[in-house]
Coordinates of C-alpha atoms in Angstrom, one line a residue:
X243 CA 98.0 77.6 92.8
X244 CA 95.5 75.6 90.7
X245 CA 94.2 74.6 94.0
X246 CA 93.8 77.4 96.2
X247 CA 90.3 78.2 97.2
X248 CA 89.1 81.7 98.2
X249 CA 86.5 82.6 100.8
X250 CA 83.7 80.3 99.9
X251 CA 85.7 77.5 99.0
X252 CA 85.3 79.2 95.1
X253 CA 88.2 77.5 93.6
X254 CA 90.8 79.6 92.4
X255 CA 91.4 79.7 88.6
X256 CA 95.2 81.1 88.3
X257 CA 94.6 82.1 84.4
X258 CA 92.7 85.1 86.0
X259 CA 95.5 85.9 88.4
X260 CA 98.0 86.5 85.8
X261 CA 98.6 90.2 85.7
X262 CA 98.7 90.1 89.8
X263 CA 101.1 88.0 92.6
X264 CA 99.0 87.0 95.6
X265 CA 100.1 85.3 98.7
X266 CA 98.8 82.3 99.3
X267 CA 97.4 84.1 102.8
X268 CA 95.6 86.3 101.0
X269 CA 93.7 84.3 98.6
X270 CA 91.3 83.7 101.6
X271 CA 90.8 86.9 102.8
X272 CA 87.5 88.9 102.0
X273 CA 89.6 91.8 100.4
X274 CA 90.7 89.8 97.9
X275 CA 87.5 87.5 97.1
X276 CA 85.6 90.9 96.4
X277 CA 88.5 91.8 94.3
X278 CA 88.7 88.0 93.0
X279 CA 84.3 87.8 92.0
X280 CA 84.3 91.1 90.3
X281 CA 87.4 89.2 87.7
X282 CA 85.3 86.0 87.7
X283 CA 81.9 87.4 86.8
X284 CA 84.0 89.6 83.8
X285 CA 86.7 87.1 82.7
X286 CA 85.6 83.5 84.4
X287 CA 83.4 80.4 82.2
X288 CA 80.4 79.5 82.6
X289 CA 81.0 76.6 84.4
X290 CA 83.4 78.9 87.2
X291 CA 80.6 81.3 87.3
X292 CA 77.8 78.8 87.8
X293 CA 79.9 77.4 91.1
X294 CA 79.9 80.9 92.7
X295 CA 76.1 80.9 95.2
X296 CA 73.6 83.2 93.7
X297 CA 73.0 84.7 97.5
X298 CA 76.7 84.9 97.6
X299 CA 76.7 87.5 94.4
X300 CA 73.7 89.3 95.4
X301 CA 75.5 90.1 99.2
X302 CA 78.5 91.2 96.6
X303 CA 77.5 92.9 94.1
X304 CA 77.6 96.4 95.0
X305 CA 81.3 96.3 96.4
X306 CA 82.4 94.5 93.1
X307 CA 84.7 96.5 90.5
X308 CA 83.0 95.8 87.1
X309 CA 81.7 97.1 83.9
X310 CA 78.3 98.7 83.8
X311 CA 77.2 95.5 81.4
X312 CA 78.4 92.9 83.2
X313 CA 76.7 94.7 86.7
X314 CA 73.5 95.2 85.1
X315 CA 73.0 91.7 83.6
X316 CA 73.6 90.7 87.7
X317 CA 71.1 92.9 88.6
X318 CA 68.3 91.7 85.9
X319 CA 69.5 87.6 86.7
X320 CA 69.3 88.2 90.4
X321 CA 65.9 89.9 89.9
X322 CA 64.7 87.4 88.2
X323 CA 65.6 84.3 89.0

């Protein structure tokens, strides 16, 4: 799975998929990249987060399911960058 790629052509890490069984059809559907960003901004490196398009966050954001933290450093780094 090391090289399955989600909408976006993000590349799939499969140490954050390790509590969940996807099929490999739904790794790129938009259901599961919303599901798949909110895990990467909380759990993902630097260097996964740093692949994933700014504009591509910003358009997310609000649908992702993650801590109040993690959402407002988003906010703050989209705001000002």
């Amino acid at each position: 799975m090391s090289q399955m790629r989600t909408l976006y052509d993000i590349e799939v890490n499969p140490a954050l998929l390790w509590d969940y069984n996807f099929k490999p059809e739904e790794i790129r559907g938009e259901q599961f990249f919303v599901w798949y960003l909110g895990r990467l901004l909380e759990r993902g490196t630097k260097e996964e987060v740093k692949k994933v398009p700014l504009k591509v966050v910003a358009d997310y954001l609000d649908r992702l399911a993650i801590s109040s933290r993690v959402r407002r450093f988003w906010n703050w780094y989209l705001t000002s960058a």
